[in-house]
PDB file of C-alpha atoms in Angstrom:
ATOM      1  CA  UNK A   1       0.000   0.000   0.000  1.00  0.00           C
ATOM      2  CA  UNK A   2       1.525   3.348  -0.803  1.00  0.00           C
ATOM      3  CA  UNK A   3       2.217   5.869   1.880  1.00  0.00           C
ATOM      4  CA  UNK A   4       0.636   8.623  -0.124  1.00  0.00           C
ATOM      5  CA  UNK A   5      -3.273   7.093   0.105  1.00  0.00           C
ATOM      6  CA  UNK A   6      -3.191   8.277   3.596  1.00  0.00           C
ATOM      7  CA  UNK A   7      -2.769  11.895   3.380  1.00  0.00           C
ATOM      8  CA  UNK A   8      -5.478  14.263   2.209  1.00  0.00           C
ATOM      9  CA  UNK A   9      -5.678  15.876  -1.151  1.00  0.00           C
ATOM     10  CA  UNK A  10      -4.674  19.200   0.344  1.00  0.00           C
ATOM     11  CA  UNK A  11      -2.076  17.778   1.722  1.00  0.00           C
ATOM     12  CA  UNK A  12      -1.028  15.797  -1.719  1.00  0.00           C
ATOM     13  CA  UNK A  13      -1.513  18.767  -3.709  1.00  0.00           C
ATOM     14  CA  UNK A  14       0.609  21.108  -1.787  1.00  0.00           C
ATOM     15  CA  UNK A  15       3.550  18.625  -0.812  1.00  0.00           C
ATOM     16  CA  UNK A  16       3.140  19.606   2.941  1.00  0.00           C
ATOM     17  CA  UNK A  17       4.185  16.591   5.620  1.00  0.00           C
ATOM     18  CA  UNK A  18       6.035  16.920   8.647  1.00  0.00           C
ATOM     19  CA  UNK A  19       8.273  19.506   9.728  1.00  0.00           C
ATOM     20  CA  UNK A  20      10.693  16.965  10.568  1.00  0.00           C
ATOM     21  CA  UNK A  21      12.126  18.290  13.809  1.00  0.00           C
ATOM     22  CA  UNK A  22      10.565  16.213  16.254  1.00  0.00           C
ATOM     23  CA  UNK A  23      13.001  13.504  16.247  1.00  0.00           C
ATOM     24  CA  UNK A  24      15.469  15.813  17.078  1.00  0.00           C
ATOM     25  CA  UNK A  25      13.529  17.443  19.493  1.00  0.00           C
ATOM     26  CA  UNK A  26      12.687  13.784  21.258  1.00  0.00           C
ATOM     27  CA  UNK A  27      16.273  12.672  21.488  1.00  0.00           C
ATOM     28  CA  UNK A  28      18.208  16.148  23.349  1.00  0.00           C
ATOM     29  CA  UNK A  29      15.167  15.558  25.678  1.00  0.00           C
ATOM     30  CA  UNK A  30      16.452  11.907  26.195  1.00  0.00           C
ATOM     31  CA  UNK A  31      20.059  12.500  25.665  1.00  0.00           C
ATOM     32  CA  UNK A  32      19.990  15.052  28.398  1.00  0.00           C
ATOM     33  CA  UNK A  33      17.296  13.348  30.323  1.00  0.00           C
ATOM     34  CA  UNK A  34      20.129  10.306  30.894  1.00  0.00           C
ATOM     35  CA  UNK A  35      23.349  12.980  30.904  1.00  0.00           C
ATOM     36  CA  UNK A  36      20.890  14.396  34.077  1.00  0.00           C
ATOM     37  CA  UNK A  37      21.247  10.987  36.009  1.00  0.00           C
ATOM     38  CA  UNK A  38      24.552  10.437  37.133  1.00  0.00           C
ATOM     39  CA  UNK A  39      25.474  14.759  37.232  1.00  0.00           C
ATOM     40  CA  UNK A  40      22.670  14.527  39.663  1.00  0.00           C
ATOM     41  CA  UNK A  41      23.577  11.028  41.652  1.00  0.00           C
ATOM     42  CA  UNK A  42      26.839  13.350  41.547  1.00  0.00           C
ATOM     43  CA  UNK A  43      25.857  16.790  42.851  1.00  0.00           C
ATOM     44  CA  UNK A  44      23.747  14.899  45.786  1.00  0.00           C
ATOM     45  CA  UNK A  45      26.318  12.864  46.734  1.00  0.00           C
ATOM     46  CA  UNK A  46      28.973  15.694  46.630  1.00  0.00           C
ATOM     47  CA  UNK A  47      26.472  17.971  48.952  1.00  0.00           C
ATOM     48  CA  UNK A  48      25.368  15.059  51.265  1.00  0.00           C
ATOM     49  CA  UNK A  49      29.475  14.807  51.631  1.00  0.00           C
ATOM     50  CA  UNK A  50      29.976  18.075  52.362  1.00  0.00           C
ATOM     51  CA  UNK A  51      27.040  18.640  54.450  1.00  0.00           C
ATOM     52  CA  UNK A  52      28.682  19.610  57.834  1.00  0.00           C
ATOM     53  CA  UNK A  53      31.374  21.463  55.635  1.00  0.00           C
ATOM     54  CA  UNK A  54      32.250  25.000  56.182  1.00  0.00           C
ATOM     55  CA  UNK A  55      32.204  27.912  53.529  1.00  0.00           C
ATOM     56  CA  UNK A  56      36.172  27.478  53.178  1.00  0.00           C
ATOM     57  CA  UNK A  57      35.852  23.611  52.571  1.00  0.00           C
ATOM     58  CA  UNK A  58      33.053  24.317  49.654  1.00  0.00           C
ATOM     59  CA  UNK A  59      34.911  26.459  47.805  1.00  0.00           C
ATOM     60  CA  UNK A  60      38.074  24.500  48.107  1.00  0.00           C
ATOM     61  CA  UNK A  61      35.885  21.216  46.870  1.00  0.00           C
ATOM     62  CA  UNK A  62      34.171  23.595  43.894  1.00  0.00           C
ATOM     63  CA  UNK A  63      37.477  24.520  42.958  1.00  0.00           C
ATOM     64  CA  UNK A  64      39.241  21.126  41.985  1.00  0.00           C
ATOM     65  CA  UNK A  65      38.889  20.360  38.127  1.00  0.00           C
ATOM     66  CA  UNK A  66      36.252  17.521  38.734  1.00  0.00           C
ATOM     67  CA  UNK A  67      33.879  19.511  40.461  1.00  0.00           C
ATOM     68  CA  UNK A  68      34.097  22.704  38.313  1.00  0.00           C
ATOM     69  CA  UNK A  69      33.825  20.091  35.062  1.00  0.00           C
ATOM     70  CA  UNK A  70      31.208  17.897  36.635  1.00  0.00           C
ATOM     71  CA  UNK A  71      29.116  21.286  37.260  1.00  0.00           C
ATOM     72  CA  UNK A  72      29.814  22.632  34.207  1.00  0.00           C
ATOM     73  CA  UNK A  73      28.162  20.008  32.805  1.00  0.00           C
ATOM     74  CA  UNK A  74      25.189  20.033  35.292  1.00  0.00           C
ATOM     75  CA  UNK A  75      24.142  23.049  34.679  1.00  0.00           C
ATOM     76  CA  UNK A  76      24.126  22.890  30.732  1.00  0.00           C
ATOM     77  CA  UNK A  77      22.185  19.889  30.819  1.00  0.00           C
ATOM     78  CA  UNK A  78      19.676  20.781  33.168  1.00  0.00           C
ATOM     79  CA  UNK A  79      18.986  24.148  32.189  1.00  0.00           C
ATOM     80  CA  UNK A  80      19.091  22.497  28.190  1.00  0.00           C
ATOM     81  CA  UNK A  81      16.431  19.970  29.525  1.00  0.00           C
ATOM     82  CA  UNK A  82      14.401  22.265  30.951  1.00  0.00           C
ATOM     83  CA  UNK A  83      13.889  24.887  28.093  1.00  0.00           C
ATOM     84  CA  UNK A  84      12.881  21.466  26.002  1.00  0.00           C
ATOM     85  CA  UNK A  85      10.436  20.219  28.171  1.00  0.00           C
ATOM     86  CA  UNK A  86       8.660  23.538  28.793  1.00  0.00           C
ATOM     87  CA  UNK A  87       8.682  24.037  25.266  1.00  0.00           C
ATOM     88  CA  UNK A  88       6.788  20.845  24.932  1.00  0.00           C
ATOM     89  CA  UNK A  89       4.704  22.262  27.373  1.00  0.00           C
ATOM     90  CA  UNK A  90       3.665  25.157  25.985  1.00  0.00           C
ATOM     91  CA  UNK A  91       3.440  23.706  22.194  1.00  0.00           C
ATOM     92  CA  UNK A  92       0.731  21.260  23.864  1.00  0.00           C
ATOM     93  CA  UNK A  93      -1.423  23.260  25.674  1.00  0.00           C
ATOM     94  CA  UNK A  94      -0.914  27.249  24.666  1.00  0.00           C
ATOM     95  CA  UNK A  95      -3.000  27.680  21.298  1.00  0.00           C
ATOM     96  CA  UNK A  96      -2.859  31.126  20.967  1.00  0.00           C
ATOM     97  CA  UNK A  97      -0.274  34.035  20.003  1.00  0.00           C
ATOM     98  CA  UNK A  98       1.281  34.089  22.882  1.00  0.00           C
ATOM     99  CA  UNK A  99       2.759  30.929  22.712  1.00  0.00           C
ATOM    100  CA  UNK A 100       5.423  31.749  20.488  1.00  0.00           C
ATOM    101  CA  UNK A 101       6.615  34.592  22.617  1.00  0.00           C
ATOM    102  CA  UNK A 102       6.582  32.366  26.083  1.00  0.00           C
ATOM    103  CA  UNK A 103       8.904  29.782  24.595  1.00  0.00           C
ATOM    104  CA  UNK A 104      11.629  32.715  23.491  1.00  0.00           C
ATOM    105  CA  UNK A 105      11.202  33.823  27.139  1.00  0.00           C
ATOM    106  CA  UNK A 106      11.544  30.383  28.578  1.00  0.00           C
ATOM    107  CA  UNK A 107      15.008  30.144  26.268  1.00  0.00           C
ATOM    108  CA  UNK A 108      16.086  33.298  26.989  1.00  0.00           C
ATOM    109  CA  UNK A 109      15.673  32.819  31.000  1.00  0.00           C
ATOM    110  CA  UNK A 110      16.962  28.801  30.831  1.00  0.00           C
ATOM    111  CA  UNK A 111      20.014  29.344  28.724  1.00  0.00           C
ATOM    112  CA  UNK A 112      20.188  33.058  30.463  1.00  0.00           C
ATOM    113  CA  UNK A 113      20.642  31.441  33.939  1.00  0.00           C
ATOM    114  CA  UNK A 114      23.078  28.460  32.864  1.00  0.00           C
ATOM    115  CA  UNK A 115      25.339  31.289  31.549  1.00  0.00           C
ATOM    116  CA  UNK A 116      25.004  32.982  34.930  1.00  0.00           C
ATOM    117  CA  UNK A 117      25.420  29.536  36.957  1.00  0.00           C
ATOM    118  CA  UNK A 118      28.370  28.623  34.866  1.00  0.00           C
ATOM    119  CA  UNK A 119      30.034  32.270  35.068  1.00  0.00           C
ATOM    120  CA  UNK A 120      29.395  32.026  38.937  1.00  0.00           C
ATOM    121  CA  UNK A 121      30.935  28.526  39.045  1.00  0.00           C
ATOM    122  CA  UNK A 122      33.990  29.374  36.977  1.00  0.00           C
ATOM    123  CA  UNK A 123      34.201  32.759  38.718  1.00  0.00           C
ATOM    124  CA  UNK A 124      34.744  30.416  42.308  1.00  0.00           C
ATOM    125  CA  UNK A 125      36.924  28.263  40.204  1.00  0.00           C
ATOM    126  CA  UNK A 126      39.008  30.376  39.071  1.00  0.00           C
ATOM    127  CA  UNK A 127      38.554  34.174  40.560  1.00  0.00           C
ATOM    128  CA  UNK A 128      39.256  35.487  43.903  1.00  0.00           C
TER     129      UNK A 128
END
């Protein structure tokens, strides 16, 4: 059976299909959803550790290469996954105008506060 029976004449006569960035869309979700697991496992492990830790002793930890790399990569990924998944959010269930303006605020504040976490953490790492 050809693939072509099942789409409408409007849709036959004008070429129009998919916009073929969902797949795309679905994996970073998934590729960041398992990069989340262990930075996570990580970072809880690292702040259950230094739980009875002093402000001296955190900055010292923050500063080795590990941690700064480690959260470096925590915060890209999480804020990444984020912006996704709201924008899933909003493509669902915001039919209006204003849907197209909420997810370029929700990008602008997600990747807008993983460039202030990651400034702050190399600013630790690496300033005064």
């Amino acid at each position: 059976m050809n693939s072509r029976s099942f789409r409408s004449p409007l849709a036959r006569a004008l070429g129009l299909g998919s916009a073929k960035s969902g797949v795309r869309h679905w994996w970073a979700e998934r590729v960041t959803a398992v990069a989340l697991v262990p930075l996570c496992l990580w970072f809880v492990a690292s702040m259950i550790a230094h739980s009875g830790s002093d402000y001296a002793a955190i900055i010292a930890w923050i500063r080795t290469p590990l941690a700064t790399g480690c959260m470096v990569l925590l915060l890209i990924a999480l804020f990444h996954h984020s912006s996704l998944g709201l924008q899933v959010v909003i493509e669902d269930y915001v039919h209006s105008g204003v849907g197209f303006a909420a997810i370029v605020a929700i990008r602008l504040g997600c990747y807008g506060l993983a460039v202030i976490g990651i400034i702050a953490t190399l600013h630790i790492s690496f300033g005064g």
